[in-house]
Coordinates of C-alpha atoms in Angstrom, one line a residue:
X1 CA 43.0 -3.0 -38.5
X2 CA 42.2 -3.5 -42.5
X3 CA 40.8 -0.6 -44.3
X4 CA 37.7 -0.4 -45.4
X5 CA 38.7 0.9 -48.9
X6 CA 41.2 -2.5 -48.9
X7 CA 38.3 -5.4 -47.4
X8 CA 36.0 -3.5 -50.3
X9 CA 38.3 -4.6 -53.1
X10 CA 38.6 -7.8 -52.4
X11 CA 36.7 -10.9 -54.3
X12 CA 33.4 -11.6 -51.9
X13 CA 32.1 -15.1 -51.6
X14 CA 28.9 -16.3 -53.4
X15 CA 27.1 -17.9 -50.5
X16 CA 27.6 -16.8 -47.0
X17 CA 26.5 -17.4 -43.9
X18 CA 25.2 -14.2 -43.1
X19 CA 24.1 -11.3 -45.4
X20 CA 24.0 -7.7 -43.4
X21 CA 22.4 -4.9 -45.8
X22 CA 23.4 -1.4 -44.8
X23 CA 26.5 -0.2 -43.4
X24 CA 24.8 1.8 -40.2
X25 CA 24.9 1.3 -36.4
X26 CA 22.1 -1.2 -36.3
X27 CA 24.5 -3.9 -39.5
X28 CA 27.7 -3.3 -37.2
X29 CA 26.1 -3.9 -33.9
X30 CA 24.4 -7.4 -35.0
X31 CA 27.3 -8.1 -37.1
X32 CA 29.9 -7.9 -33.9
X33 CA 27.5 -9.9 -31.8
X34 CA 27.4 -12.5 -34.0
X35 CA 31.0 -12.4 -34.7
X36 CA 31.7 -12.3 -31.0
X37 CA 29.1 -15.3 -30.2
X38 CA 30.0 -17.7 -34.0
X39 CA 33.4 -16.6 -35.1
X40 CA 33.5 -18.9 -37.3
X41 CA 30.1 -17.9 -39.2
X42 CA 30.8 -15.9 -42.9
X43 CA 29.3 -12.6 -42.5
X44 CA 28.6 -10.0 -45.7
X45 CA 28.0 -6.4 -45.4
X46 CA 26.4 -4.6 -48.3
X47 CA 26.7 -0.9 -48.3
X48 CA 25.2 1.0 -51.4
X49 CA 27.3 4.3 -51.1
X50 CA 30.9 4.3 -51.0
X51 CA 31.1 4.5 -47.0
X52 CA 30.1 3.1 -43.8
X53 CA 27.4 5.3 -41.6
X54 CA 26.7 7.9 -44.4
X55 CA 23.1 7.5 -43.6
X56 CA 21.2 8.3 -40.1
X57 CA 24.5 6.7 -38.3
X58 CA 26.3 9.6 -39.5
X59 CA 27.1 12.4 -36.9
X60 CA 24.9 15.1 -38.6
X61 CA 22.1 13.2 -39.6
X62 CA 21.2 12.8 -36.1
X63 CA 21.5 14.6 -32.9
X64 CA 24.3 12.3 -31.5
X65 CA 21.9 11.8 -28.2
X66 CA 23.1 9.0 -26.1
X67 CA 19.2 8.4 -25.5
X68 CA 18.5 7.8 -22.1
X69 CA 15.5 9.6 -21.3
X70 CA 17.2 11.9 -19.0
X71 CA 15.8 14.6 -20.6
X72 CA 13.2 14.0 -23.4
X73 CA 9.8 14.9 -22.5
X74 CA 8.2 12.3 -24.9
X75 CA 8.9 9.2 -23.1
X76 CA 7.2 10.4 -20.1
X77 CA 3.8 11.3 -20.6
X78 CA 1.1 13.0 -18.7
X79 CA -1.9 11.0 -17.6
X80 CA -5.2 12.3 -17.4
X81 CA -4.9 12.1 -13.7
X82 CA -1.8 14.4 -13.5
X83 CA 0.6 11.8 -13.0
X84 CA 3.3 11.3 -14.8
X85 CA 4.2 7.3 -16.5
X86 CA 7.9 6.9 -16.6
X87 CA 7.5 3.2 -17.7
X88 CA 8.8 4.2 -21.4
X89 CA 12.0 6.0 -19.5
X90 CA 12.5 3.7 -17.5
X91 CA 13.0 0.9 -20.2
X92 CA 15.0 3.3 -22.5
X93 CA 17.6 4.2 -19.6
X94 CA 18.5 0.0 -19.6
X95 CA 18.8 -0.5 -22.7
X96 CA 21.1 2.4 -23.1
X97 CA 23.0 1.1 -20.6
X98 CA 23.4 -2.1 -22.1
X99 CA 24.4 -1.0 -25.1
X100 CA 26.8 1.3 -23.1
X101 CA 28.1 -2.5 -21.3
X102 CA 28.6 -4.0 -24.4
X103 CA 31.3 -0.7 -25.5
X104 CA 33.4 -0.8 -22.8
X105 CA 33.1 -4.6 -23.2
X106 CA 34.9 -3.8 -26.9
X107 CA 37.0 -1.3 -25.6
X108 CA 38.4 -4.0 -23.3
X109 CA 39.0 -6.2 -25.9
X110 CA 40.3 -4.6 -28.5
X111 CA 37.7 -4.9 -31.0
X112 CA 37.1 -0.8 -30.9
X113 CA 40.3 0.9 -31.4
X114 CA 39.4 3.9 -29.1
X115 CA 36.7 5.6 -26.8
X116 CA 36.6 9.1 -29.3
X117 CA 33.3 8.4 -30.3
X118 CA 31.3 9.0 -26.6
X119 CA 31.9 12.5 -24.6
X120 CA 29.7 13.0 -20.8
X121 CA 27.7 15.9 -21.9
X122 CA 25.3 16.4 -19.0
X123 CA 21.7 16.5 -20.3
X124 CA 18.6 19.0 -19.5
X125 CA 15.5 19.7 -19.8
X126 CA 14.2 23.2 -20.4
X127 CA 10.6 24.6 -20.2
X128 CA 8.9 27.8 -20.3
X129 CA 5.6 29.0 -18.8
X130 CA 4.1 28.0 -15.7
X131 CA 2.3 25.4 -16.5
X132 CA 5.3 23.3 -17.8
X133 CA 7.1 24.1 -15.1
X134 CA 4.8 22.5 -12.6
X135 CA 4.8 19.5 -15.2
X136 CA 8.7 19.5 -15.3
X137 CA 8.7 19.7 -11.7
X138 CA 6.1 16.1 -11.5
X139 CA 8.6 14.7 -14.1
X140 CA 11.2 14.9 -11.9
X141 CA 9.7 13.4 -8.7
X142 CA 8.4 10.4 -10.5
X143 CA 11.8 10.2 -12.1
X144 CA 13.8 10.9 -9.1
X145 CA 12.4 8.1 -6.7
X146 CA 13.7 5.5 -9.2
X147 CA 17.2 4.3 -8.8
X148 CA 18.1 5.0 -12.6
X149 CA 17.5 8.6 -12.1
X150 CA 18.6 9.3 -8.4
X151 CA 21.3 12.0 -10.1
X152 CA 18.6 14.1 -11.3
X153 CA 18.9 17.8 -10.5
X154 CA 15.9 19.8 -10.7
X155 CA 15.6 23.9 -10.3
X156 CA 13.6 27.3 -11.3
X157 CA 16.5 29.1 -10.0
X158 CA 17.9 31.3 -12.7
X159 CA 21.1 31.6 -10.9
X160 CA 21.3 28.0 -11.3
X161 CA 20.3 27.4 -14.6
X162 CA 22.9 29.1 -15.6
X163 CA 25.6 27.7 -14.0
X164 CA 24.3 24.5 -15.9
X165 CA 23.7 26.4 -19.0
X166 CA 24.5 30.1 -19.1
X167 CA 22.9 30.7 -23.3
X168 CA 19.8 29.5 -21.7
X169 CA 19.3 32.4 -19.0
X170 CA 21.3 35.2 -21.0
X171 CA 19.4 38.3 -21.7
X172 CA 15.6 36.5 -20.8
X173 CA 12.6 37.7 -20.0
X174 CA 12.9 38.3 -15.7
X175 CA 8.9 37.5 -15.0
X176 CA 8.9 34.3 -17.4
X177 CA 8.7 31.5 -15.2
X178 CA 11.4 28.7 -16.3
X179 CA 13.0 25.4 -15.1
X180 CA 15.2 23.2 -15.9
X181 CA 16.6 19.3 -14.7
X182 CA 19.7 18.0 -15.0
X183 CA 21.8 15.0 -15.6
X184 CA 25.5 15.0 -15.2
X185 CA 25.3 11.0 -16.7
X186 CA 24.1 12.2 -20.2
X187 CA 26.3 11.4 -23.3
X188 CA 27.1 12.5 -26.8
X189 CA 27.8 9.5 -29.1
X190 CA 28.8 10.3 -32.8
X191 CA 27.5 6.8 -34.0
X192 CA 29.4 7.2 -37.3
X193 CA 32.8 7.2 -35.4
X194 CA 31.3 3.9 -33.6
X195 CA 30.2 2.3 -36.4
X196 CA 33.0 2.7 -38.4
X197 CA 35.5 1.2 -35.7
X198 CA 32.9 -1.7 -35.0
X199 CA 33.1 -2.5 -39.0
X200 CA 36.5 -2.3 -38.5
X201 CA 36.4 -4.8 -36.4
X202 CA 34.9 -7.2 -37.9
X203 CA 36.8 -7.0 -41.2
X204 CA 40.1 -7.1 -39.4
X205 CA 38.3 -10.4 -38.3
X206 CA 37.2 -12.0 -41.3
X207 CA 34.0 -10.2 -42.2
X208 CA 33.5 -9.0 -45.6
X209 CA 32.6 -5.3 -46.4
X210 CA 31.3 -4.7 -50.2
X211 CA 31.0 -0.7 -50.7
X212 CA 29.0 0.7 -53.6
X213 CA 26.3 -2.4 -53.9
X214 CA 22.8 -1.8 -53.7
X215 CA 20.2 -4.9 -53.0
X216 CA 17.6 -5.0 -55.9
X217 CA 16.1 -7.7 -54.7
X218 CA 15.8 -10.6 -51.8
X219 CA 14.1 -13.9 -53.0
X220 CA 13.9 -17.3 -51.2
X221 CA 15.4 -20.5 -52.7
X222 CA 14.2 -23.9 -52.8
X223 CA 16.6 -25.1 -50.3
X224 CA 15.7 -22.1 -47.9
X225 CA 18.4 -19.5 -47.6
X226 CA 18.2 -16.2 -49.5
X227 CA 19.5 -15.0 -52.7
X228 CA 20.1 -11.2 -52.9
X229 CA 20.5 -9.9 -55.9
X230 CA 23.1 -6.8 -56.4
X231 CA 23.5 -3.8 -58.4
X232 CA 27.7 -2.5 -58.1
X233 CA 26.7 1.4 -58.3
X234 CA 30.4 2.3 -59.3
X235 CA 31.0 4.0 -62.6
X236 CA 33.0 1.3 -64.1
X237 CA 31.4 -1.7 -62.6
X238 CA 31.5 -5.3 -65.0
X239 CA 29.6 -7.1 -64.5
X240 CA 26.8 -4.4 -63.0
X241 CA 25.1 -7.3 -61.3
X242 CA 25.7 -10.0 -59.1
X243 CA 24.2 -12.0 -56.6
X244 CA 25.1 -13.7 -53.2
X245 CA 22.8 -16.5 -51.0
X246 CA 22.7 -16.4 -46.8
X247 CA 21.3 -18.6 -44.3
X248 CA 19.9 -15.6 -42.3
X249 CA 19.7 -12.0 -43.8
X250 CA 19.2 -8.9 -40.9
X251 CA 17.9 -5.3 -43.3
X252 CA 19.4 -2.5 -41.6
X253 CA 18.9 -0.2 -44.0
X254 CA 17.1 2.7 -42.4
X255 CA 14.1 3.5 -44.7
X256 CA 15.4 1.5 -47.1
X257 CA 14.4 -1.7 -45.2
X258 CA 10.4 -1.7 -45.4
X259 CA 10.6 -1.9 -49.4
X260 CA 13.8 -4.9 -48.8
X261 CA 11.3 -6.7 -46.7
X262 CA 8.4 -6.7 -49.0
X263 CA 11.4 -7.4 -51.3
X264 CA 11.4 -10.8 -49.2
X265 CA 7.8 -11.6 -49.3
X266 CA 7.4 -12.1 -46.0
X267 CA 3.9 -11.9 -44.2
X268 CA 5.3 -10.3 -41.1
X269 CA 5.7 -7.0 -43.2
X270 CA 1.9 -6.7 -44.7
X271 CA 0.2 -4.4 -43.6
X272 CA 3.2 -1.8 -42.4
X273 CA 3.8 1.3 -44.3
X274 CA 6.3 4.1 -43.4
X275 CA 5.7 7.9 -43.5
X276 CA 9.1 10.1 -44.2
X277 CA 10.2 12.7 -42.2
X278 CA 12.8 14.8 -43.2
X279 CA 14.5 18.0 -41.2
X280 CA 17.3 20.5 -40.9
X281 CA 19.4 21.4 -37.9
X282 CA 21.1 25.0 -37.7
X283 CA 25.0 24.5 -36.5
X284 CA 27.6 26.9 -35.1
X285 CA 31.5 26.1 -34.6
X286 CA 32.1 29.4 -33.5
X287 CA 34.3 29.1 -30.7
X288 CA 33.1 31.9 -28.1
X289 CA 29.5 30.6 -28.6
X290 CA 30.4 26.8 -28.6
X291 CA 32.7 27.6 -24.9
X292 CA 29.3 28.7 -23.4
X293 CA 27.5 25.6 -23.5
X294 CA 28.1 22.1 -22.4
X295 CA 24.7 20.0 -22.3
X296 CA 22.2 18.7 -24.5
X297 CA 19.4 20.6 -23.4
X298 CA 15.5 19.5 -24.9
X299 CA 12.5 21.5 -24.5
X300 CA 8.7 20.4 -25.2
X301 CA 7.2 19.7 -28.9
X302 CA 4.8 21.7 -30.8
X303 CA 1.5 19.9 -30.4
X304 CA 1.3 17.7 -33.7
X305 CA 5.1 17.3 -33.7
X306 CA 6.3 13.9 -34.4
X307 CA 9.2 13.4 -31.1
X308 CA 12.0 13.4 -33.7
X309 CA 11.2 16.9 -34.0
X310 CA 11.2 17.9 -30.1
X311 CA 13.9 20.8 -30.3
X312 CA 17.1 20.7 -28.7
X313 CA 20.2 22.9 -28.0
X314 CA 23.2 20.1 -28.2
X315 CA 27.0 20.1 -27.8
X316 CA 28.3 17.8 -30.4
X317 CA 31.8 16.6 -30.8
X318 CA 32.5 15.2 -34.6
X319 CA 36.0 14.5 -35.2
X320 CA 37.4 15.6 -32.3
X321 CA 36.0 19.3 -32.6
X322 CA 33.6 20.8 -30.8
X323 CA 30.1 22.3 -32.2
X324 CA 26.8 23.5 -31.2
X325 CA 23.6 22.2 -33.1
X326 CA 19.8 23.2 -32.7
X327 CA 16.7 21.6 -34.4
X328 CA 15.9 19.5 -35.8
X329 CA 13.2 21.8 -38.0
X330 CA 10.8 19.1 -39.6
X331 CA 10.1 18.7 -43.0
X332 CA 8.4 16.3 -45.8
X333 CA 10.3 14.6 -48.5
X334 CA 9.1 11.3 -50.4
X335 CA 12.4 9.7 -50.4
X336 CA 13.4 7.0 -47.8
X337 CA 16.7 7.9 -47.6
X338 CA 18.6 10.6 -47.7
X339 CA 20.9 10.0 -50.8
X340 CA 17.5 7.7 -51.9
X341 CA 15.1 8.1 -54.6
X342 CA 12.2 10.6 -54.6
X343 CA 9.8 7.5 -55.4
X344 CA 10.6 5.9 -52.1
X345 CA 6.8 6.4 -50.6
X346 CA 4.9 5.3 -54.0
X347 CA 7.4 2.2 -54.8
X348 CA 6.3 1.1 -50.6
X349 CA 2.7 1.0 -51.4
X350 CA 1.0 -2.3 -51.8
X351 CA -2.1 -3.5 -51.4
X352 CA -2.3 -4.7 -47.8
X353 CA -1.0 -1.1 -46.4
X354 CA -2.8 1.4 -48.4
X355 CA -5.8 1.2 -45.9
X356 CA -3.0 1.5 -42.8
X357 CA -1.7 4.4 -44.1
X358 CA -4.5 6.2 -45.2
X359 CA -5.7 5.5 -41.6
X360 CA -2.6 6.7 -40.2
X361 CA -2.9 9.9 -42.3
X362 CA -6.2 10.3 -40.7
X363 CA -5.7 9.5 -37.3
X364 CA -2.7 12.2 -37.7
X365 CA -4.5 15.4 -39.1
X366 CA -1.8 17.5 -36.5
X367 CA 0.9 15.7 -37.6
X368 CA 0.3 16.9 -41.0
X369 CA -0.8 20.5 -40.4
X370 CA 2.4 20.6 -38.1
X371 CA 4.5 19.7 -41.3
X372 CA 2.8 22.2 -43.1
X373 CA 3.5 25.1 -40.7
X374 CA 7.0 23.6 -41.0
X375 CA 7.6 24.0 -44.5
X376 CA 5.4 27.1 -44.8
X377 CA 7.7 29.3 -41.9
X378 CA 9.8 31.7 -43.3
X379 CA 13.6 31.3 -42.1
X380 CA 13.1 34.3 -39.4
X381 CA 10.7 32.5 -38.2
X382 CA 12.6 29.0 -37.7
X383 CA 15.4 31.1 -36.4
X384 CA 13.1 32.8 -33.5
X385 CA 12.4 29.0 -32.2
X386 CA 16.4 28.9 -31.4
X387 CA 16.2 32.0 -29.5
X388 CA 13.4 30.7 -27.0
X389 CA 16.2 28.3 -26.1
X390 CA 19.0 30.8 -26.8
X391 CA 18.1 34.7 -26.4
X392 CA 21.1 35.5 -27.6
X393 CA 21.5 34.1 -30.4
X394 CA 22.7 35.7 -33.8
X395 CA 22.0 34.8 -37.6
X396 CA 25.6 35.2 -38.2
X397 CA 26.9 32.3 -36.2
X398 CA 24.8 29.8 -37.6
X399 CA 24.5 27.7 -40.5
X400 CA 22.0 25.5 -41.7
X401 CA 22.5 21.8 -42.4
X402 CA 20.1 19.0 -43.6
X403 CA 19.2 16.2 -41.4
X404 CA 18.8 12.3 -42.1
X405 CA 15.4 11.2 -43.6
X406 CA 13.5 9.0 -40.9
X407 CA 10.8 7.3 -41.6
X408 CA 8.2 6.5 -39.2
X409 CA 6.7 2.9 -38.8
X410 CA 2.8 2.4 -40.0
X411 CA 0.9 -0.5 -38.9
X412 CA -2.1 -1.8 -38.5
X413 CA -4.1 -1.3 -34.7
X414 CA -6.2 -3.4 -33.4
X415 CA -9.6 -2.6 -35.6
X416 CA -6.7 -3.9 -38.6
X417 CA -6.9 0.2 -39.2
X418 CA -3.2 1.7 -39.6
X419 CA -1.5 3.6 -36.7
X420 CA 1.5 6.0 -37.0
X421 CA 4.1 4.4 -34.3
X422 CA 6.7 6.4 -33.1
X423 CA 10.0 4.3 -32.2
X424 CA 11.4 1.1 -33.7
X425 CA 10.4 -2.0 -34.6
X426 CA 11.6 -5.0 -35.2
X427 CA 10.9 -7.3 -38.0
X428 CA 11.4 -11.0 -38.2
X429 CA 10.1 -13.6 -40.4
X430 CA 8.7 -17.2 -38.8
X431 CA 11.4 -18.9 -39.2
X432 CA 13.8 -16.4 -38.0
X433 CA 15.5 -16.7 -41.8
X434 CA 15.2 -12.6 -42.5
X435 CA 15.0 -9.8 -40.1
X436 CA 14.7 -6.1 -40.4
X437 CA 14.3 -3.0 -38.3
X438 CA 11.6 -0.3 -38.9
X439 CA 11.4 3.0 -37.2
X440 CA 13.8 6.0 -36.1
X441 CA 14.3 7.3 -32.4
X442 CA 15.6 6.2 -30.2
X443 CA 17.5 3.9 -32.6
X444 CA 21.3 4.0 -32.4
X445 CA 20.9 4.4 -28.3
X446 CA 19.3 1.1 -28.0
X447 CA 20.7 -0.5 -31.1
X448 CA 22.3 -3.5 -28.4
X449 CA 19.1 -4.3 -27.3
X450 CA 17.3 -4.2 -30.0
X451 CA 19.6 -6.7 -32.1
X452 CA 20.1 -9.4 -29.1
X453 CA 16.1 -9.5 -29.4
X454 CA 17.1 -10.1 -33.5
X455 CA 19.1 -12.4 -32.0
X456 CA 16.8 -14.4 -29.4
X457 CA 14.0 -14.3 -31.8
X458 CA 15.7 -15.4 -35.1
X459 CA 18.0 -18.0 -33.5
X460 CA 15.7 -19.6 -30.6
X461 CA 18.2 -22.9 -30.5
X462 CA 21.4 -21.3 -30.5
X463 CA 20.2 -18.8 -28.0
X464 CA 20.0 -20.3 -24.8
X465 CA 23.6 -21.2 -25.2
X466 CA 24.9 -18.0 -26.3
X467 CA 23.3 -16.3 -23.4
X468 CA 26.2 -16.8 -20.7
X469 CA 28.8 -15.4 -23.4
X470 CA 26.4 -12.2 -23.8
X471 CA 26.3 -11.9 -20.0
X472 CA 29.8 -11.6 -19.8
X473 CA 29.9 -8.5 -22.5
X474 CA 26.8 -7.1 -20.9
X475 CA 25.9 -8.2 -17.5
X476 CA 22.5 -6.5 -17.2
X477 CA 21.1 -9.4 -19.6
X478 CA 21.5 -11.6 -16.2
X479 CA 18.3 -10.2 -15.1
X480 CA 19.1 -8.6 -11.9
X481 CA 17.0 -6.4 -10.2
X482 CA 17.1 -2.9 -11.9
X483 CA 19.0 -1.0 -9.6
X484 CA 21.5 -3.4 -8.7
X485 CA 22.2 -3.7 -13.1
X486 CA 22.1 0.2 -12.7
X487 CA 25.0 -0.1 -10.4
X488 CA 26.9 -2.7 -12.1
X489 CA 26.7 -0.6 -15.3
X490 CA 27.6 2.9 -13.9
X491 CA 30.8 0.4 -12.0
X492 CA 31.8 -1.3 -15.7
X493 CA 30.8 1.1 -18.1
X494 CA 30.3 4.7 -17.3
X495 CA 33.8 5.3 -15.8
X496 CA 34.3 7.9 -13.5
X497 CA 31.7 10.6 -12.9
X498 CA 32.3 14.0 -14.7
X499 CA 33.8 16.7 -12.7
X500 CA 31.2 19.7 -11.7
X501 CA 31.7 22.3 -14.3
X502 CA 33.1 25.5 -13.3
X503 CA 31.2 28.6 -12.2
X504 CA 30.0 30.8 -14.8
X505 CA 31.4 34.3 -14.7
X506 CA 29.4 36.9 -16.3
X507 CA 27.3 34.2 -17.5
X508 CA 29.8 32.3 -19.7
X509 CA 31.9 29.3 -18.9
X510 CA 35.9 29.2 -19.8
X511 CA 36.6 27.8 -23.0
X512 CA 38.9 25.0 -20.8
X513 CA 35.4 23.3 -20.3
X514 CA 35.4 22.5 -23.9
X515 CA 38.5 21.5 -24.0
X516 CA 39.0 19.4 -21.5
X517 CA 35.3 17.2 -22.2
X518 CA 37.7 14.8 -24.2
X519 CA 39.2 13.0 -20.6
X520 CA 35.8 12.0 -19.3
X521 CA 34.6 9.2 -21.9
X522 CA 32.3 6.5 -21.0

């Protein structure tokens, strides 16, 4: 495939067919859809840093979650009545199976070069305390009597707890009641390695990639396309600016888009704000530790926690080696992006979203006094929340990192007061001319259905007719019933299942666990 230091260098066109802005999972996804669906459309990507997935696509600016609900508490609420709604998991597990379809579908074909970017890494859930126990226990019978979660293991056996995760049982508390479920389906995805083969791809195809451009501005013309103006952000850039029109122009520029699409001018995007959230993770690559643990295992939020900032004990595989990774630890910074500028929040301001963020900032009090507590904790203290998950656990084998910025969507309710939403949301003008996507997690997970709705809703005429060819990559888009897609995408795109793991002895699993996760992709 061409490089992406080579497809940088060369001349771009002035007027394109399609403009993407940002170089992250969400640009690469819509960008090999269309190039699948209209290979003969022009398509631009505009990357400001000198990379592809640099921002939240890369593998430590997220927690590399193949997101599909298996274990995160958030998407399954209690009611007042007890019960517990799995609707929101329920919708999350098909569209990560789609997006799941539509990788093996590029696997197939050539388009990605290789499967080294997903690893089955069973996921759990972990609680403490009896009353979260009886919850986890509800969870998993509303779970477990639909078909998309008929795997679902559930246990307050210690004994088996830690034959699924021996770090989680070692040295506790005997009397603390605890429980756990399981998922032998989960994934880790490093959505940098993804991204980077689907770009890839659609250079080797045609696409232009222009590295080290940042989009100043997006203005309509007379005739109705978009002319986005550019700043070339490399030290010896002549001319520093430049500009480039598009018939249709998708932001996928993490918290760089809500500014981009007030940029654009667009009604759709008055009244929406964002509120930054940024984070660290603590990491360990030691090797004795990182053999003793193969899951990604979430517990239950701090009440006031934004669900970005439920914590979690992870395997992650980056580049081939193996790591474990806890957090994330929340924190506040103005900027939209992580390599951004500190005036991110003030430049978003306008008039029509100053009341739907203050009212968010209202509605929110715990939100805020959680961040607080956050930044106000003294390191012994953020280190004691990893060893309620991992008793064992010693300073020495950790390090800390800093986590992506996410930004979480504002927008107005109802009573045209402003609402803090927590997911993603997609942006599109009337016309379907400029699109953008606002929000964090899940995010990468459901990134393929989340940019075929770009795609129905910004191209309603070319839509119908592209939706046989989308079946074929991703059959669940038929519309089947749910379990019968479930089946079809467990037969095309998860492979075969992952091999039990191996007893524990002495509470530790053999290092060949590790080693071996690499043969059971997809």
């Amino acid at each position: 495939m061409t490089s992406r230091a080579t497809a940088s260098s060369t001349a771009p066109s002035d007027a394109v067919d399609v403009v993407l802005i940002g170089g992250g999972v969400m640009s690469a996804t819509l960008g090999t859809l269309l190039q699948q669906l209209e290979p003969t459309w022009s398509i631009r990507i505009v990357e400001r840093l000198d990379d592809v997935a640099l921002e939240s696509s890369n593998p430590w600016n997220n927690a590399g979650t193949g997101h599909a609900a298996l274990c995160e508490l958030n998407y399954t609420p209690e009611k007042a009545d007890g019960t517990v709604d799995i609707s929101k998991a329920v919708t999350i597990n098909e569209q990560f199976h789609t997006s799941r379809e539509l990788w093996h579908h590029l696997l197939a074909t050539g388009t990605l070069a290789d499967s080294s970017f997903i690893h089955r890494t069973p996921h759990m859930t972990f609680v403490r305390g009896s009353e979260n126990v009886d919850y986890l226990r509800r969870r998993y019978e509303a779970l477990r009597a639909h078909p998309l979660f008929r795997d679902l293991e559930f246990s307050t056996d210690r004994a088996e707890i830690s034959r699924w995760a021996p770090l989680l049982t070692a040295a506790r508390d005997a009397d603390e009641p605890v429980a756990a479920t399981r998922s032998a389906a989960g994934t880790d995805v490093d959505f940098g390695n993804l991204t980077r083969q689907m770009i890839d791809g659609l250079v080797s195809h045609g696409a232009e990639l222009q590295l080290q451009h940042e989009v100043r501005s997006i203005k309509r013309t007379k005739d109705g396309r978009w002319r986005l103006r550019l700043k070339d952000r490399s030290w010896n850039a002549r001319p520093r600016t430049s500009t480039v029109t598009a018939r249709f122009v998708f932001v996928g520029a993490g918290g760089g888009a809500l500014p981009l699409l007030q940029s654009a001018g667009i009604p759709e995007i008055k009244g929406f704000g964002g509120f930054p959230i940024s984070g660290e993770f603590l990491r360990t690559e030691n090797p004795e530790v990182v053999a003793q643990h193969h899951a990604k295992v979430y517990g239950k939020a701090d009440v006031g926690a934004p669900p970005m900032s439920v914590p979690h004990l992870d395997t992650r595989v980056v580049n081939g080696k193996s790591y474990l990774m806890f957090g994330p630890y929340a924190g506040f910074s103005p900027k939209y992006l992580k390599q951004g500028k500190y005036l991110g929040l003030i430049t978003s301001l306008r008039a029509n979203n100053i009341t739907s963020m203050l009212g968010a900032g209202l509605k929110n009090m715990d939100l805020t006094q959680y961040l607080v507590g956050q930044l106000a904790a003294a390191p012994e203290t953020k280190f004691h929340a990893l060893q309620q998950f991992m008793p064992t656990a010693h300073p020495k084998d950790w390090e800390k990192i800093t986590a992506g910025q996410r930004v979480q969507v504002i927008k107005r309710d109802a009573d045209g007061k402003g609402v803090l939403q927590f997911g993603t949301e997609v942006v599109t003008a009337a016309d379907g001319s400029i699109a953008g996507l606002l929000g964090a997690s899940p995010g990468a997970s459901t990134a393929v259905s989340a940019m075929v709705d770009v795609l129905e809703r910004c191209f309603p005429t070319d839509f119908p007719q592209w939706r046989s060819h989308l079946a074929t990559m991703m059959p669940s888009l038929d519309g089947g019933p749910t379990d019968t897609r479930e089946i079809d995408t467990t037969a095309s795109a998860a492979g075969e299942l992952a091999a039990p793991l191996p007893e524990a002895v002495d509470g530790v699993l053999p290092a060949s666990v590790y080693e071996d996760q690499a043969d059971s992709r997809l």
